[in-house]
Coordinates of C-alpha atoms and ligand atoms in Angstrom, one line a residue:
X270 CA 85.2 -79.0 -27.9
X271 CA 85.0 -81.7 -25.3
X272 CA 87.9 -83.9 -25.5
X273 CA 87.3 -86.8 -23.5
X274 CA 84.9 -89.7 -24.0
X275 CA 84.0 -92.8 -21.0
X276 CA 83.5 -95.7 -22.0
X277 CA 81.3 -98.0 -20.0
X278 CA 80.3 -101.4 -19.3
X279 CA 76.9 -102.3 -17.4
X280 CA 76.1 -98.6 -17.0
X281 CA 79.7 -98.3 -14.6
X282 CA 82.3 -96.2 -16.0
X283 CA 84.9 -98.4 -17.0
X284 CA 87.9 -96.0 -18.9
X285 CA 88.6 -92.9 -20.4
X286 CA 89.7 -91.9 -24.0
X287 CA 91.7 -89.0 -23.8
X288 CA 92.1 -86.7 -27.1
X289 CA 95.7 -84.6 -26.5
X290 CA 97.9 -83.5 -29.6
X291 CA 100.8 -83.6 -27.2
X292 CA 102.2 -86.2 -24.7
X293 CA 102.0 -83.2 -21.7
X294 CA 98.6 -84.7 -20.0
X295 CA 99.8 -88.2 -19.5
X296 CA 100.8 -88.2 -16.1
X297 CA 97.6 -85.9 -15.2
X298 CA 95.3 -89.1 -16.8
X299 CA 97.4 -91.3 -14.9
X300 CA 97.3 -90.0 -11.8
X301 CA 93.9 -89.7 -12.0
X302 CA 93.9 -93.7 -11.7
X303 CA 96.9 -94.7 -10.3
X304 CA 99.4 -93.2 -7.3
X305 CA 102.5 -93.3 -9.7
X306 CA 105.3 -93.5 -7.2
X307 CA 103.7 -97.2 -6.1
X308 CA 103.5 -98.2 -9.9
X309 CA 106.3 -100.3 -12.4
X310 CA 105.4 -99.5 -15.8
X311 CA 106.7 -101.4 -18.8
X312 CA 106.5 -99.3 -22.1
X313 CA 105.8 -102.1 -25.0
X314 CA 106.4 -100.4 -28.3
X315 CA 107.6 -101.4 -31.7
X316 CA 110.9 -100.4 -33.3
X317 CA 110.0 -97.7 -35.9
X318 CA 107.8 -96.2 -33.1
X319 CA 109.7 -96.1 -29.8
X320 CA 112.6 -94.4 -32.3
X321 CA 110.0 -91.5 -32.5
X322 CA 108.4 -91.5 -29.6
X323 CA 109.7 -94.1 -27.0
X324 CA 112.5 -91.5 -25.1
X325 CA 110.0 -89.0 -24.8
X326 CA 107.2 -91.4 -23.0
X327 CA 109.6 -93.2 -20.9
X328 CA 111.1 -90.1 -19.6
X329 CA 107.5 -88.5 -18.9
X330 CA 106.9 -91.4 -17.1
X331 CA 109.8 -91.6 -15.0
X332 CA 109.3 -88.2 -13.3
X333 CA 106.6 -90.0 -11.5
X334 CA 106.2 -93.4 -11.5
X335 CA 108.9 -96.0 -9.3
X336 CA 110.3 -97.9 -12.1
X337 CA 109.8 -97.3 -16.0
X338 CA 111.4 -100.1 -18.1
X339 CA 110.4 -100.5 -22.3
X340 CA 110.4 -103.4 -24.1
X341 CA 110.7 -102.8 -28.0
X342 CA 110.3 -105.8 -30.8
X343 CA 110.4 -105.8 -34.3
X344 CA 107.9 -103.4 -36.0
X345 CA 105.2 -105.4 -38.3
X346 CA 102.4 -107.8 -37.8
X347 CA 104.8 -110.7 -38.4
X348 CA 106.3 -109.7 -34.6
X349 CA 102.2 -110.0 -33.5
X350 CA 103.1 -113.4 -32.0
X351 CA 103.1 -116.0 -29.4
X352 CA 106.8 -116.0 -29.6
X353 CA 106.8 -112.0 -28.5
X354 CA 104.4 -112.7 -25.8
X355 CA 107.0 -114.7 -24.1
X356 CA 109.9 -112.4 -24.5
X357 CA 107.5 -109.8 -22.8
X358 CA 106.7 -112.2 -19.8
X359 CA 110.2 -113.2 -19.6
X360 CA 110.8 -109.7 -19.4
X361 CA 108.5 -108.9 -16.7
X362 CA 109.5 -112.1 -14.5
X363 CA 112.9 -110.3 -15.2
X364 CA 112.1 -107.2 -13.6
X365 CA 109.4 -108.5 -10.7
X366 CA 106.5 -107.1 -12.4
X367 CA 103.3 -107.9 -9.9
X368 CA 99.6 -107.6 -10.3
X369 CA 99.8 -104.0 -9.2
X370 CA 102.4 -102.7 -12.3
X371 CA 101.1 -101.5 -15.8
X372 CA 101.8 -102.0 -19.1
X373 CA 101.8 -99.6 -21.4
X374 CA 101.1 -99.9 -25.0
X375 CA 102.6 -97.0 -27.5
X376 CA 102.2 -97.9 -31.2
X377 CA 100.0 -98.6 -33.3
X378 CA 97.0 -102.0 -33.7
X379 CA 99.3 -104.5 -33.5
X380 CA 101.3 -103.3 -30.0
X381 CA 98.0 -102.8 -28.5
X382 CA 96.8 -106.2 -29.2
X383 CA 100.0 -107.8 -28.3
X384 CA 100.7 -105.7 -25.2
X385 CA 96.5 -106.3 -24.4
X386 CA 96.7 -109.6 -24.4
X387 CA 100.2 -110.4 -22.3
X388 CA 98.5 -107.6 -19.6
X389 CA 95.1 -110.0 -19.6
X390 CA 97.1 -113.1 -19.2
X391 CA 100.3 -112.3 -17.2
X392 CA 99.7 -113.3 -13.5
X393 CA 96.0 -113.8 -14.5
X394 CA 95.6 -110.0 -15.7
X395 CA 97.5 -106.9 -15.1
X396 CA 96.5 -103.5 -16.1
X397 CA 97.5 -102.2 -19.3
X398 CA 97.0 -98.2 -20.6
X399 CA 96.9 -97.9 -24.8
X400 CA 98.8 -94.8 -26.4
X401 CA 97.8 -95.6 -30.0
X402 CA 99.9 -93.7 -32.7
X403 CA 98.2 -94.8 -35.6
X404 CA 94.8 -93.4 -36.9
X405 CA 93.5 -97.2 -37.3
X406 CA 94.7 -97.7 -33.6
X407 CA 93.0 -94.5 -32.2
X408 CA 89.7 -94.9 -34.1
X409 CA 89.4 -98.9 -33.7
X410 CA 92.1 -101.2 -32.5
X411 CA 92.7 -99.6 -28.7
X412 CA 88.6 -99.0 -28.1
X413 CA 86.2 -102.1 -27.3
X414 CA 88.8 -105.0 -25.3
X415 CA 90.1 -107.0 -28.4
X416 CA 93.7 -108.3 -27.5
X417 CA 95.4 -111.3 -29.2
X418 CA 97.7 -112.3 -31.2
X419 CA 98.3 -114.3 -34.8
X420 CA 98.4 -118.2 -34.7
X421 CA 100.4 -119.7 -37.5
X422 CA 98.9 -118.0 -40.6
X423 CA 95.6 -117.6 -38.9
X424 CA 94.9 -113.5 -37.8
X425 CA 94.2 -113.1 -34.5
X426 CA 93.1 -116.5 -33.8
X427 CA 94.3 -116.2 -30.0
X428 CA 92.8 -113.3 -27.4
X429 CA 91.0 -112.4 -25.0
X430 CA 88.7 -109.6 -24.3
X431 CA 90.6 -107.5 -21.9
X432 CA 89.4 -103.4 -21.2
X433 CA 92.5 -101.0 -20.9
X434 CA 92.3 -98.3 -17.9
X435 CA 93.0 -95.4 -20.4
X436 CA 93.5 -94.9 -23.6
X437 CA 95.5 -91.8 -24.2
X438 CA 95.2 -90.3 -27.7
X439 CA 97.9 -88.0 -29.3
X440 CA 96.8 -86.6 -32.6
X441 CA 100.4 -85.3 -33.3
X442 CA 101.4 -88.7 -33.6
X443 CA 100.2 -88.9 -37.0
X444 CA 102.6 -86.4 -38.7
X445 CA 105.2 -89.1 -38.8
X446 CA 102.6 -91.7 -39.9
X447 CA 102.8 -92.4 -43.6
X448 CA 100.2 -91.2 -45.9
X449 CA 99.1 -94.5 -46.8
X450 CA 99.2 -95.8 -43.6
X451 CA 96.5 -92.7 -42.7
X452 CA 94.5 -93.5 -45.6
X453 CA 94.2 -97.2 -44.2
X454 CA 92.9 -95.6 -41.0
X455 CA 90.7 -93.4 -42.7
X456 CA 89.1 -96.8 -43.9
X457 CA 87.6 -97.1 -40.6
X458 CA 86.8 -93.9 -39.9
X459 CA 84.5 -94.0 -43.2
X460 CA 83.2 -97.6 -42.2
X461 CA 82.2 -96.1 -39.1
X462 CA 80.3 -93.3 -40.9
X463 CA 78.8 -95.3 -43.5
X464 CA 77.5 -97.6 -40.7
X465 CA 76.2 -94.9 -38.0
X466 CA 76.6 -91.6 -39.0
X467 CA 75.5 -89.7 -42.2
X468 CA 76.5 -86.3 -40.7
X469 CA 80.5 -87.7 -40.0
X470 CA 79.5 -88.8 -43.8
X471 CA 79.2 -85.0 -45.0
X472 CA 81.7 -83.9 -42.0
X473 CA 84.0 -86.1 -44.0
X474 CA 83.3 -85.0 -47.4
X475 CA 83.2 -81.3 -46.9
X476 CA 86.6 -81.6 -44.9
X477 CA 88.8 -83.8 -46.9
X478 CA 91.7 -81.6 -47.9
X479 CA 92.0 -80.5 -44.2
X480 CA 92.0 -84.1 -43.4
X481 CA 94.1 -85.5 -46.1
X482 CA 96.4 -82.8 -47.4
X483 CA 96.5 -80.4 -44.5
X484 CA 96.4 -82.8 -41.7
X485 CA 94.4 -79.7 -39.8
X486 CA 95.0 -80.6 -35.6
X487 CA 90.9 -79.5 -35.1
X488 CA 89.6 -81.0 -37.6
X489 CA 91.3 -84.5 -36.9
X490 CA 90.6 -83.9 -33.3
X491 CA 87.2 -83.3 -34.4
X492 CA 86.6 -86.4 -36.9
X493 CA 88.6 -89.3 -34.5
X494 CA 86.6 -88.1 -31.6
X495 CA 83.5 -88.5 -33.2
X496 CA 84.6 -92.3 -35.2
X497 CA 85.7 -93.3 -31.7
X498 CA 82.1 -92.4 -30.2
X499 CA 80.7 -94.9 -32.9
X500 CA 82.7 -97.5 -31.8
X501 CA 82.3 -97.0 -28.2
X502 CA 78.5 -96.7 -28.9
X503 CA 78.7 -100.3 -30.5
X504 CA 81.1 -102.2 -27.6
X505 CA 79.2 -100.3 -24.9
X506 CA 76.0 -101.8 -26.2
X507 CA 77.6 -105.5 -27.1
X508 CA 81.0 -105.7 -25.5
X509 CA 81.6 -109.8 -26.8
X510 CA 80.2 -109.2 -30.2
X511 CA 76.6 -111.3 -29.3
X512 CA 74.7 -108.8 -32.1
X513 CA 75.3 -105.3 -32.7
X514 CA 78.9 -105.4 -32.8
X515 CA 79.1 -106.9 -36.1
X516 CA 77.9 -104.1 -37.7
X517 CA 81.2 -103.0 -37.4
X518 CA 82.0 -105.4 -39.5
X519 CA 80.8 -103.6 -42.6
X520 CA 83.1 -104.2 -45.4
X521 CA 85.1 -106.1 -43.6
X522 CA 83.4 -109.8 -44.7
X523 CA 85.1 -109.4 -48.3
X524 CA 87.6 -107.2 -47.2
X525 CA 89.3 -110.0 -45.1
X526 CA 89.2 -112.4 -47.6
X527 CA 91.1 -109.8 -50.4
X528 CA 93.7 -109.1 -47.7
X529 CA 94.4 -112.8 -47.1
X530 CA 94.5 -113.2 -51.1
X531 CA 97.0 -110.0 -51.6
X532 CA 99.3 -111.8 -49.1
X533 CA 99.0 -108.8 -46.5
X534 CA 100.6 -106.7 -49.9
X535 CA 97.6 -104.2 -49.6
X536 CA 97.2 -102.7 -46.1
X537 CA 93.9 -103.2 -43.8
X538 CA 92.2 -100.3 -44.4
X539 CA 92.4 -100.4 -48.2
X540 CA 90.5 -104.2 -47.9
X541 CA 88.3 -103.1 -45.6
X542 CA 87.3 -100.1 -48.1
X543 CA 87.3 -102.3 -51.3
X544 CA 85.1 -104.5 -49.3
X545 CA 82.9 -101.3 -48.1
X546 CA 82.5 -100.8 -52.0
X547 CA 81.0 -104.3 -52.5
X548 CA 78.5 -104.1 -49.7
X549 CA 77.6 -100.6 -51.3
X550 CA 76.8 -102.2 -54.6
X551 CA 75.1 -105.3 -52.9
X552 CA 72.9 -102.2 -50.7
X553 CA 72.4 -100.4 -54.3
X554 CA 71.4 -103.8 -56.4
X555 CA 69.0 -104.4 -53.8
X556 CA 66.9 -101.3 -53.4
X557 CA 67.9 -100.2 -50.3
X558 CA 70.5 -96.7 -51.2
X559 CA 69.6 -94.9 -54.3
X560 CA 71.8 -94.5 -57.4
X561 CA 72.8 -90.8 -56.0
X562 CA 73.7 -92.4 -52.3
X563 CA 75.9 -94.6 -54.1
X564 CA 77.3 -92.3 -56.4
X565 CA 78.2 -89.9 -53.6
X566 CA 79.8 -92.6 -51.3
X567 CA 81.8 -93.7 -54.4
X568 CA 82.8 -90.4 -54.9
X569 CA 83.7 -89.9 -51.4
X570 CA 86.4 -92.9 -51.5
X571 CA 87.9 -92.6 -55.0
X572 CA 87.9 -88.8 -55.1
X573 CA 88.2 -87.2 -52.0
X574 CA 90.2 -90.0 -50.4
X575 CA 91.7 -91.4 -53.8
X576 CA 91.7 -95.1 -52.9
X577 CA 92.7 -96.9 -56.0
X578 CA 89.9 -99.7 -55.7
X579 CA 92.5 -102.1 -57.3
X580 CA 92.3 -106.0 -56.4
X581 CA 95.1 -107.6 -57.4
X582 CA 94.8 -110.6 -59.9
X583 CA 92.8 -112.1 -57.9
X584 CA 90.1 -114.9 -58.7
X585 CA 86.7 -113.3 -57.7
X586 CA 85.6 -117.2 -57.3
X587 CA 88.6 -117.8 -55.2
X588 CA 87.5 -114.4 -53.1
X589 CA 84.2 -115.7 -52.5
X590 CA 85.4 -118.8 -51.2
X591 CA 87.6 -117.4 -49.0
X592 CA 84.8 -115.1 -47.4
X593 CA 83.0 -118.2 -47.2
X594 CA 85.3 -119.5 -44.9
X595 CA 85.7 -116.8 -43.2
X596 CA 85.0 -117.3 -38.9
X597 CA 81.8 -114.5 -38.9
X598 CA 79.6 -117.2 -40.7
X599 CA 76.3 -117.7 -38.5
X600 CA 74.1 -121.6 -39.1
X601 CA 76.9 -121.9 -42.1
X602 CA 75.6 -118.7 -43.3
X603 CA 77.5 -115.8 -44.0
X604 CA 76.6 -112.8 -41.9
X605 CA 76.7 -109.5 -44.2
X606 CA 76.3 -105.9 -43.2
X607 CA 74.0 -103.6 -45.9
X608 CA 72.9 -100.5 -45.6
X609 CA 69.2 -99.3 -45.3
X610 CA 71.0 -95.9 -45.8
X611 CA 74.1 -94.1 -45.7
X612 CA 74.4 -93.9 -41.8
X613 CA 72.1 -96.9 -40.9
X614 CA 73.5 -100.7 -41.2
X615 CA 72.2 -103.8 -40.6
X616 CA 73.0 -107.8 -40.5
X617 CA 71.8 -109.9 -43.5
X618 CA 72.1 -113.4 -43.8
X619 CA 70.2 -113.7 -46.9
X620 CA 73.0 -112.4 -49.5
X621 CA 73.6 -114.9 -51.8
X622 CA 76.8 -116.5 -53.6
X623 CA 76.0 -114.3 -56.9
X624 CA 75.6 -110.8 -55.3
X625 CA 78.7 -111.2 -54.0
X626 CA 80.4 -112.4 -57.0
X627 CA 78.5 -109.9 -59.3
X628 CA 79.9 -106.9 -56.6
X629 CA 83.6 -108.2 -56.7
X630 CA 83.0 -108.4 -60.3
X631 CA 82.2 -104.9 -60.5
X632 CA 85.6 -103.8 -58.5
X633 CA 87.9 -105.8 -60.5
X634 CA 86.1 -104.1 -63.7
X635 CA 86.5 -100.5 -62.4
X636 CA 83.9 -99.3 -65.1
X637 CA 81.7 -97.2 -62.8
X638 CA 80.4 -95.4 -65.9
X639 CA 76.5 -96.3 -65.3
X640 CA 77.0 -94.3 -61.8
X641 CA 76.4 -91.1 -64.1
X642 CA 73.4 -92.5 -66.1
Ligands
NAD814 N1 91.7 -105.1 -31.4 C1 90.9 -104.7 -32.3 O1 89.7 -104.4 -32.1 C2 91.5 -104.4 -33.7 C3 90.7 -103.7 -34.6 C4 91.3 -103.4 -35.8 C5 92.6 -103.9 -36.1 N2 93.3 -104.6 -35.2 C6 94.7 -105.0 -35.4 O2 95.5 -103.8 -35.6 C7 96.6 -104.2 -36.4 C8 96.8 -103.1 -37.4 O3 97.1 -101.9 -36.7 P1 97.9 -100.7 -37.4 O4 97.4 -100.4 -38.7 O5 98.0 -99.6 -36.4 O6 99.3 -101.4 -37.7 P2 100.8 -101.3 -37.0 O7 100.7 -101.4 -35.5 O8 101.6 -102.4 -37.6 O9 101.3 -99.9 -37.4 C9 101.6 -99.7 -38.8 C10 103.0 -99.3 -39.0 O10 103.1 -97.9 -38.6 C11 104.2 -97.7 -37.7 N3 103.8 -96.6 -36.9 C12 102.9 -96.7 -35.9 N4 102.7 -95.4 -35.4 C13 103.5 -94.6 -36.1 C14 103.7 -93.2 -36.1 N5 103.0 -92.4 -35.3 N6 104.6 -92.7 -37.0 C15 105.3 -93.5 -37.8 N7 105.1 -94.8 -37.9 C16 104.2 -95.4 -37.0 C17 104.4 -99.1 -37.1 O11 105.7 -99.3 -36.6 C18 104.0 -100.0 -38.2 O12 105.2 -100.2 -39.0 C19 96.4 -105.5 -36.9 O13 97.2 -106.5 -36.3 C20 94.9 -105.8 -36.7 O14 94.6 -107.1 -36.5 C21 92.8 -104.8 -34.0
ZN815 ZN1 89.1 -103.2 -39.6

């Protein structure tokens, strides 16, 4: 099995995602890109993973490179912050960091964004590596140039678009990783099937224990290769989110809003999968995926995944407001992505107040009993 994918921007090659289930070929993919011993490197990592894995990166590192320093902050997205950003450049300033040192980034979405964003900003834009640890991170966060930070209460509502040189995935990383913090990943690794690719669809379905239960090294290496190929697919084609991009999107339009609702109680993934359920229903109501497609893709989250589908008590009025509000609106309307078929999405602007009420309805019921008519 191949185990690298290049993504590129205007037909050049632009960086590498390497697929390892060891830290071993770090310095090989560095070095590929960089003469080490003219390099500083600052490891950014959070605290529960630099515990894990912070010693064993820094030391890698500094068998090659001319300085390796780390700065660690608080694990959590409450640390994804302005307020961190400045420690970090006070911490480079610190240590002379120039325009030719790196950053890396090892941890999961929210010390990739964080560590993206001070690399595209400090001294006008540094280079930065990702090392995602997180199955969210590898499949999503680290691919496609998003980097920012949260404003106040508003998610991500400073960035930039900023490319890293590598990203350098370890699959091992996820035997620490909670189970539900895997299952939120495995949100977007479905999305990305549901969206792109029916066979990752039956890939995913036919595999699930391995996945879930077993955690079986091929078979993960197997399933985020292929979600990270639909993502780099997408930002290849549309890296500042002009058109296609927002199919990526897919479930995400209500799922946002229920994450804001729960207070950040429910994790990303989870939203992102009650929202996928809602745009299956509004897909279904409308024509466009048969009562069996439907059925199956249910069956695929609750069973073989075992997401709980629960929204908390949550106003479905108060939901569809907050999508409503929500930034991805286009000419004040809100910009959905359907299916035409398991493995083929599309943007619709047409769906009105009522679908989605009548879909969120439907989730907070939890009677799926006319699936089985
Ligand atoms: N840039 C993008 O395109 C993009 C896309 C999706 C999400 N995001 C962002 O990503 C963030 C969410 O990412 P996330 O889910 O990876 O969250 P996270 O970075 O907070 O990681 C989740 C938790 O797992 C811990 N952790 C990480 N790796 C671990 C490991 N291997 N073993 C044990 N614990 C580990 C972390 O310390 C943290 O407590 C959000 O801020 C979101 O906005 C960005
Ligand atoms: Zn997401």
């Amino acid at each position: 099995m191949t185990n690298r994918i290049i993504v590129k921007y205007e037909q050049k090659p632009c960086y590498t995602i390497a697929f390892e289930t060891s830290f071993d070929k770090l310095i090989e993919e560095l070095e590929k890109i960089y003469n080490l011993s003219e390099k500083k490197i600052c490891v950014v990592s959070d605290t529960n993973v630099y515990k894990l894995y912070g010693e064993e990166v820094v030391s890698i590192l500094k068998s090659k490179a001319k300085v390796v320093t780390d700065f660690v902050f608080e694990a959590g997205e409450t640390s994804k912050n302005l307020n961190t950003v400045k420690k970090l450049y006070e911490k480079l300033i610190c240590d002379k960091f120039d325009r030719k040192d790196v950053l890396v980034a090892l941890g999961g979405g929210v010390v990739g964004d964080l560590t993206g964003f001070a690399a595209a900003t400090y001294l006008r834009g540094i280079d930065f590596v990702q090392v995602p640890t997180t199955l969210l991170s590898q499949v999503d966060s680290s691919i496609g140039g998003k980097t920012g930070v949260d404003f106040d209460s508003y998610k991500n509502m400073v960035g930039a678009f900023y490319q890293p040189k590598l990203v350098y995935a370890n699959i091992k990383t996820f035997d620490t990783l909670s189970l539900r913090q895997f299952k939120s990943g495995m949100g977007e690794v479905i999305k990305h099937a549901f969206i792109k690719r029916k066979d990752q669809f039956d890939y995913l379905k036919e595999n699930s224990v391995k996945i879930l239960e077993e955690h079986d090294g091929d078979i993960l290496t197997q399933m985020v290769y292929e979600s990270c190929l639909v993502k780099k697919e997408v930002v290849e084609r549309d890296p500042k989110e002009k058109g296609e991009r927002a199919l990526l999107n897919f479930g995400h339009t209500v799922g946002h809003a229920v994450e804001k609702l729960a207070n950040f109680e429910l994790y990303h993934g989870e939203c992102v999968i009650i929202g996928v359920m809602a745009a299956l229903y509004i897909s279904y109501k409308r024509g466009n995926i048969t009562i069996s497609e439907f059925r199956d893709a249910y069956r695929l989250i609750t069973e073989d995944y075992k997401f709980s589908l629960q929204i908390p008590n949550i106003d479905s009025k108060e939901v569809l407001n907050v999508t409503k509000s929500d930034k991805k609106m286009e000419n004040g309307k809100i910009k959905f992505i359907l299916l035409k078929s398991i493995g083929e999405a599309y943007i619709d602007t047409t769906v009105t107040d009522e679908e989605i009420l009548e879909s969120i309805d439907v989730i907070k019921k939890n009677d799926w009993s006319f699936l089985n008519e």
